[in-house]
mmCIF file of C-alpha atoms in Angstrom:
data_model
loop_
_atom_site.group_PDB
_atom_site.id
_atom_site.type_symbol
_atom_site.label_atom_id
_atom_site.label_comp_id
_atom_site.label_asym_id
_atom_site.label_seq_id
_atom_site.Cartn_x
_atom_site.Cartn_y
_atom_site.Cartn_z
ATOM 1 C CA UNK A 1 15.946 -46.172 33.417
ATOM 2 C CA UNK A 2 13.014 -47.627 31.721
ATOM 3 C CA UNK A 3 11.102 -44.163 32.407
ATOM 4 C CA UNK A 4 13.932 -42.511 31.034
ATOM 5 C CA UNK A 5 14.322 -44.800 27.812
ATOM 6 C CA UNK A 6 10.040 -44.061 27.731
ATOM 7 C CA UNK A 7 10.189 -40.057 27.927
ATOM 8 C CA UNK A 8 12.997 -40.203 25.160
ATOM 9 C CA UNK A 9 10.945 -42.389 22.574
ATOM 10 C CA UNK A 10 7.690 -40.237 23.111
ATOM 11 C CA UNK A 11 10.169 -36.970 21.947
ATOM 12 C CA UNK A 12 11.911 -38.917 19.384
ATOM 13 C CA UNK A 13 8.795 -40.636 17.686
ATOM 14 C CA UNK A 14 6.271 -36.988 18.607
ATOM 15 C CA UNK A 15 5.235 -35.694 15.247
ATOM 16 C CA UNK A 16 6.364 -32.724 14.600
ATOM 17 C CA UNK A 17 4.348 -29.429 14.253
ATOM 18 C CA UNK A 18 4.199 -28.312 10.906
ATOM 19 C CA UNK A 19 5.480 -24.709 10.393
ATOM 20 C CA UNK A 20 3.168 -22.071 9.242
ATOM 21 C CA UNK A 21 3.376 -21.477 5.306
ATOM 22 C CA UNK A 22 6.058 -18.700 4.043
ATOM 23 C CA UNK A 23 4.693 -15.567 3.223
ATOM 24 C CA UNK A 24 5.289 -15.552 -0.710
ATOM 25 C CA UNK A 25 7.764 -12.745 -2.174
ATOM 26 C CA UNK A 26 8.574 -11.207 -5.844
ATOM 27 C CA UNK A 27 11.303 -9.814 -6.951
ATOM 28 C CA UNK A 28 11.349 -5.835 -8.176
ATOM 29 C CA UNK A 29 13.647 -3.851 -9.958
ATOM 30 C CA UNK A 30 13.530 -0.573 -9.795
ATOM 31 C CA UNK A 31 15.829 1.405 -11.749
ATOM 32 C CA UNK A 32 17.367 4.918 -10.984
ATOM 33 C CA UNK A 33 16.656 7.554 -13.507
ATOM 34 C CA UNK A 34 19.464 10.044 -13.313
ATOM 35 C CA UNK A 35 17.626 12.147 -16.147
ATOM 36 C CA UNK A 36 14.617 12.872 -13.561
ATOM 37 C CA UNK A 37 16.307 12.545 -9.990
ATOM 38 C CA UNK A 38 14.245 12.596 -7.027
ATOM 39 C CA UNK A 39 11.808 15.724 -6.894
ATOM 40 C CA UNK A 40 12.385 14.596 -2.569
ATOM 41 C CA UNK A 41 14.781 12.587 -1.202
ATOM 42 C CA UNK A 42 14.198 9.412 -0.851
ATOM 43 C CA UNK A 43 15.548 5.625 -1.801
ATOM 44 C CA UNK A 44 14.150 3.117 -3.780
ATOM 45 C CA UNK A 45 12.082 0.297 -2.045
ATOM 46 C CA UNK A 46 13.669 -3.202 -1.186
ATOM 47 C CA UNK A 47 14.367 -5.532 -3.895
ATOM 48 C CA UNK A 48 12.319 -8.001 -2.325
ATOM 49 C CA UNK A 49 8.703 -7.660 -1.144
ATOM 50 C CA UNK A 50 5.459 -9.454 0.150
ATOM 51 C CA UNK A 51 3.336 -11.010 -3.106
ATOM 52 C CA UNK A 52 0.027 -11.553 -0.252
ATOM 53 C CA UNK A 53 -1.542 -9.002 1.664
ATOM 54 C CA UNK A 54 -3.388 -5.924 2.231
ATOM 55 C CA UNK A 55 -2.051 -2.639 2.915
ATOM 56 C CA UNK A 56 -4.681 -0.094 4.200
ATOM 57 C CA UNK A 57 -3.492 3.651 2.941
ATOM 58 C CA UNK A 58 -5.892 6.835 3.913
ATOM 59 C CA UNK A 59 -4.928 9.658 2.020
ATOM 60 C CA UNK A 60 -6.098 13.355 3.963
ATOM 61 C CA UNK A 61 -6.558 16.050 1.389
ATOM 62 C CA UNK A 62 -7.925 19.663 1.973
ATOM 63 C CA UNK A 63 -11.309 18.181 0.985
ATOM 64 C CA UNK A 64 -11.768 15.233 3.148
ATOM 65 C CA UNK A 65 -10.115 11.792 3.994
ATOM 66 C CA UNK A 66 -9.979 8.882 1.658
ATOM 67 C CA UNK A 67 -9.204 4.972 2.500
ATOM 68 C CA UNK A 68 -8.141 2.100 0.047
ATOM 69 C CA UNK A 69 -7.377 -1.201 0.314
ATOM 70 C CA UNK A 70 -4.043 -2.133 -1.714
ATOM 71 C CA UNK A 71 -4.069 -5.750 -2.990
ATOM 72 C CA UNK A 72 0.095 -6.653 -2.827
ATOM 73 C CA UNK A 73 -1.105 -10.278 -4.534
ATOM 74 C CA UNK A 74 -2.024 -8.163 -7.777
ATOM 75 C CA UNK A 75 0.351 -5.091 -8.005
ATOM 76 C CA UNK A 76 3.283 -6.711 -5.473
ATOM 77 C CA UNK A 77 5.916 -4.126 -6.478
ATOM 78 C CA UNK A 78 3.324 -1.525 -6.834
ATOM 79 C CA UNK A 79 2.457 -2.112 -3.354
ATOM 80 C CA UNK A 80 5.497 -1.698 -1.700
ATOM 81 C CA UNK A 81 6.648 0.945 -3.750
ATOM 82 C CA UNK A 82 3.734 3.009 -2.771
ATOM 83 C CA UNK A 83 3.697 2.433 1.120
ATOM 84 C CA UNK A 84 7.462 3.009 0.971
ATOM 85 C CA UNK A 85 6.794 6.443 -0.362
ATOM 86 C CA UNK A 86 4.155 6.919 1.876
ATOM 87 C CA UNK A 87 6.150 6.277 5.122
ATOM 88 C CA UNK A 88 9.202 8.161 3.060
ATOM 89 C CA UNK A 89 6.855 10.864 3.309
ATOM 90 C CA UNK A 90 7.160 11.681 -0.351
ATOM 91 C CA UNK A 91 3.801 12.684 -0.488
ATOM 92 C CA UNK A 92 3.002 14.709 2.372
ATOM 93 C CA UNK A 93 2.081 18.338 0.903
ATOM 94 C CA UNK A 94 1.824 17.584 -2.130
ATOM 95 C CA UNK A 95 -0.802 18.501 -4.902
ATOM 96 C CA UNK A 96 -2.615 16.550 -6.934
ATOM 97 C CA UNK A 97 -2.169 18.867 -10.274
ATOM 98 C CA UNK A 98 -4.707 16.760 -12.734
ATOM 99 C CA UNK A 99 -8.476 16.447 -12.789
ATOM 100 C CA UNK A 100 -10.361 15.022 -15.937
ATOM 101 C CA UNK A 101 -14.264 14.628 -16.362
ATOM 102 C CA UNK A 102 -14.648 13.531 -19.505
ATOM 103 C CA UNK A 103 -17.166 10.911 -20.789
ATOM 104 C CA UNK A 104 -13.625 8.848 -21.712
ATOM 105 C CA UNK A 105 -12.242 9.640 -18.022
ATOM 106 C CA UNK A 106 -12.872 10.583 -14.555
ATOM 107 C CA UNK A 107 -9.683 10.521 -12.575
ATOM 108 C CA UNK A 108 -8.047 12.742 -10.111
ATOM 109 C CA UNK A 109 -4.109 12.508 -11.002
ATOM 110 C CA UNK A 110 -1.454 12.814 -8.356
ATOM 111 C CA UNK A 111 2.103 11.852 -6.793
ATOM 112 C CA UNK A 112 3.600 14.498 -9.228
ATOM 113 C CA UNK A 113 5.920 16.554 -6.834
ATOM 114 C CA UNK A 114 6.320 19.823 -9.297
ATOM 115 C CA UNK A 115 3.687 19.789 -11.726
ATOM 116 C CA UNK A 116 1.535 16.904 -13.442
ATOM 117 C CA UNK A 117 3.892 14.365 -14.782
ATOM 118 C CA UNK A 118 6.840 16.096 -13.298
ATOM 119 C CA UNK A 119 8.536 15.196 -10.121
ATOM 120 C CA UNK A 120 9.362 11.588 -9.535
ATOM 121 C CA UNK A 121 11.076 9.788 -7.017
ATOM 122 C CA UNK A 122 14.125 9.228 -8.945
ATOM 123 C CA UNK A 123 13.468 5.862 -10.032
ATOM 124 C CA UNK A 124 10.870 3.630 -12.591
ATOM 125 C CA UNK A 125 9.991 0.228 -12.345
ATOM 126 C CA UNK A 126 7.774 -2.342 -14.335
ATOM 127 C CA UNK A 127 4.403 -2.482 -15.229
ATOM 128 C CA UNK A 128 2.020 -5.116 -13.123
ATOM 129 C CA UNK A 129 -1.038 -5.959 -15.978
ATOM 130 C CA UNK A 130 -2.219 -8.800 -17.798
ATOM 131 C CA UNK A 131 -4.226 -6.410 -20.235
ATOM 132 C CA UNK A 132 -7.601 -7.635 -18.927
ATOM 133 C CA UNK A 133 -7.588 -4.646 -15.938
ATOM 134 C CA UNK A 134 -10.689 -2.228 -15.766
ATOM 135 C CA UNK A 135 -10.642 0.922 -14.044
ATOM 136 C CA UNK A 136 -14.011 1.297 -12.655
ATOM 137 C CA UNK A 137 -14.953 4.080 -9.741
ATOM 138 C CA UNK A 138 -12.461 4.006 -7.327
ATOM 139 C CA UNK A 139 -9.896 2.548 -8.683
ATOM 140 C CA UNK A 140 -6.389 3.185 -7.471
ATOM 141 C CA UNK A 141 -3.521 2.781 -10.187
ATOM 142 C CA UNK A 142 -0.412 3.998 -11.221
ATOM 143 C CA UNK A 143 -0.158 6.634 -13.899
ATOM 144 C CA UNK A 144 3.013 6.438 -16.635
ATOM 145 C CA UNK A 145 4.932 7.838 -19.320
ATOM 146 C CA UNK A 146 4.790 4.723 -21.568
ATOM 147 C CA UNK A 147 5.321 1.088 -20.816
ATOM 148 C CA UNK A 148 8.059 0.503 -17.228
ATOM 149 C CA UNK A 149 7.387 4.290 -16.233
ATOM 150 C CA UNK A 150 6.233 3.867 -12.945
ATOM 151 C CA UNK A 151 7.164 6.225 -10.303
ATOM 152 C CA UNK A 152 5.178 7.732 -7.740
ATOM 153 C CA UNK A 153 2.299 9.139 -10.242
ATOM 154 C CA UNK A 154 -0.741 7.505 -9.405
ATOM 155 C CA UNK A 155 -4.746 8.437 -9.867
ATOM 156 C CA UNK A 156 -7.736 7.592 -8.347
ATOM 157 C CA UNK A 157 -10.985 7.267 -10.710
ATOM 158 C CA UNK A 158 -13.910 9.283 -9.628
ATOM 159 C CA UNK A 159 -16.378 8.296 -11.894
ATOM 160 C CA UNK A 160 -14.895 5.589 -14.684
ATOM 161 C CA UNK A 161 -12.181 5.554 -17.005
ATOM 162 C CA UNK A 162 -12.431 3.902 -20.458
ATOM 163 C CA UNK A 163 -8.346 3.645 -21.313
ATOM 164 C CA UNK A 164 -6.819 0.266 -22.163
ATOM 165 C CA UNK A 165 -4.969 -2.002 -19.604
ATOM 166 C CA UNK A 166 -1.754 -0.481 -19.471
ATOM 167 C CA UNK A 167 -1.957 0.951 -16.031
ATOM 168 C CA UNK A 168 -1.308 -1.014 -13.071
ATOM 169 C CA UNK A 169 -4.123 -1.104 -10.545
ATOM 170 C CA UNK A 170 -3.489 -1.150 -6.438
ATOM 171 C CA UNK A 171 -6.166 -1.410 -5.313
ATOM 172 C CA UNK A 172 -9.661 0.260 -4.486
ATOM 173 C CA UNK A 173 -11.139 2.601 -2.435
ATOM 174 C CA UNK A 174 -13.007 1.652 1.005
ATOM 175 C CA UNK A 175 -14.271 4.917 2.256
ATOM 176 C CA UNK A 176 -14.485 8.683 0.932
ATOM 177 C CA UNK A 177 -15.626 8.716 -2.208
ATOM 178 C CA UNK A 178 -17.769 11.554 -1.807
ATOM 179 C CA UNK A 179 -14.313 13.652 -0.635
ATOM 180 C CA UNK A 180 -13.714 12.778 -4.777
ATOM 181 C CA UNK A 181 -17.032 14.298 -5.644
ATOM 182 C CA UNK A 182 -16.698 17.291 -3.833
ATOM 183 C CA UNK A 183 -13.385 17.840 -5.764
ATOM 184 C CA UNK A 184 -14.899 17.134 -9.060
ATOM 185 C CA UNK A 185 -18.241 19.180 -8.068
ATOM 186 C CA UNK A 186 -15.598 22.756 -7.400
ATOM 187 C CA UNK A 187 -14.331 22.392 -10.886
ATOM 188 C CA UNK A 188 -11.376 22.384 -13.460
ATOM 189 C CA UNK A 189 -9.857 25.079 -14.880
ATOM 190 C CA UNK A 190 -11.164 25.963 -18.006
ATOM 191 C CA UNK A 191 -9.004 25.118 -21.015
ATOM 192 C CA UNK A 192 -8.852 26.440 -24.906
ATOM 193 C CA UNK A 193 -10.541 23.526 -26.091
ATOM 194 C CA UNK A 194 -12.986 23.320 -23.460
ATOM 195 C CA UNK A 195 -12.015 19.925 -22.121
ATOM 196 C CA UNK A 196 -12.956 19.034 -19.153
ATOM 197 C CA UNK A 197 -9.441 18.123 -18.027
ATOM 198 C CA UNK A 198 -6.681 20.340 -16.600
ATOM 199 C CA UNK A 199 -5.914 21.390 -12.710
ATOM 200 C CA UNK A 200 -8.480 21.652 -10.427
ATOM 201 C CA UNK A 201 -10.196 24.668 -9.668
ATOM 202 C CA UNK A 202 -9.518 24.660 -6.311
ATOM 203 C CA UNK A 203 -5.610 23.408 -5.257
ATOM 204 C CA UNK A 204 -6.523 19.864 -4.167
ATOM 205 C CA UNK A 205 -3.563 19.270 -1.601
ATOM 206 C CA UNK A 206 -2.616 15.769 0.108
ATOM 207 C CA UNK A 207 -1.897 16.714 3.184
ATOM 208 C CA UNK A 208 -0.524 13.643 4.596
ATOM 209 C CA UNK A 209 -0.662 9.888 3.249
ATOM 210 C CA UNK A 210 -0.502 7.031 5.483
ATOM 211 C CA UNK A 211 -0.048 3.364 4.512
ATOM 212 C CA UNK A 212 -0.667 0.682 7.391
#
């Protein structure tokens, strides 16, 4: 009995293991937009995603293979919203329809399902900035239409990109940079003005886009 009474006051007085912290969450709305459905069907992201994290995408174009690192503690919704469309596989032969080499900016724009800035998912959601962002090389951020316009545009900086903070950024890029520079070396189409920014020369075609 007194073994018993012994074994029971070791359980009752045994501190107890704290539990491991909760992962923290925010809260995203994204909003349909009947006036642009979805250029491919898919459904908006849940309501409620991971705020910590990384989320490793590699994009494989017809030029070579790039990897990022997404930062879900800066761009939360941004983050899940892309990886959603990425295992939706929204962007799987697609085109990326914009290339600009400016000396104001150096991006390769894509995401667009018809034709650049045309061909969302069907849905927008908020903007992720506190106006201090910079959008050195290989940047990864979302491209809009004005402020809460995000879709599934996005563009990846291949040499730097002096705009103001109003894009959301995602991350960066880990590996491939120089499948950027052989897209910028082949060219853009050459326009009336003679800016350097229009569709590539050569299609530039994601052929699949994995987020892990």
């Amino acid at each position: 009995m007194r073994l018993l009474l012994a074994v029971l006051m070791m359980v009752v007085l045994a501190p107890v293991a704290s539990a491991a912290p909760a992962t923290p969450v925010a809260r995203c709305e994204f909003t349909p937009t009947p006036e642009n459905p979805a250029a491919r069907p898919v459904q908006p992201p849940s309501a409620v995603v991971p705020a910590r994290g990384i989320v490793k995408v590699t994009i494989v174009t017809n030029y070579g293979v790039v990897i990022a690192n997404l930062d879900r503690a800066n761009a939360p919704c941004g983050v899940e919203n892309f990886a959603h469309l990425a295992r939706s596989w929204f962007y799987t032969m697609s085109q990326c329809w914009r290339l600009t080499d400016t000396t104001r900016l150096g991006v390769l724009q894509c995401g667009d399902i018809y034709r650049a800035e045309e061909g969302g998912p069907g849905y927008k959601f908020a903007d992720e900035v506190t106006g201090k962002e910079t959008y050195p090389r290989g940047t990864i951020a979302y491209g809009n239409q004005g402020p809460g316009t995000n879709g599934s545009e996005f563009f990846v900086v291949h040499s730097f990109a002096n705009i103001q903070p109003l894009y959301t950024v995602m991350g960066h890029v880990t590996y491939g940079m120089d499948t950027l520079d052989r897209i910028v070396k082949a060219g853009i189409v050459p326009q009336p003005d003679g800016l350097l920014d229009g569709a590539p020369k050569k299609p530039v075609r994601i052929l699949h886009l994995l987020a892990h």
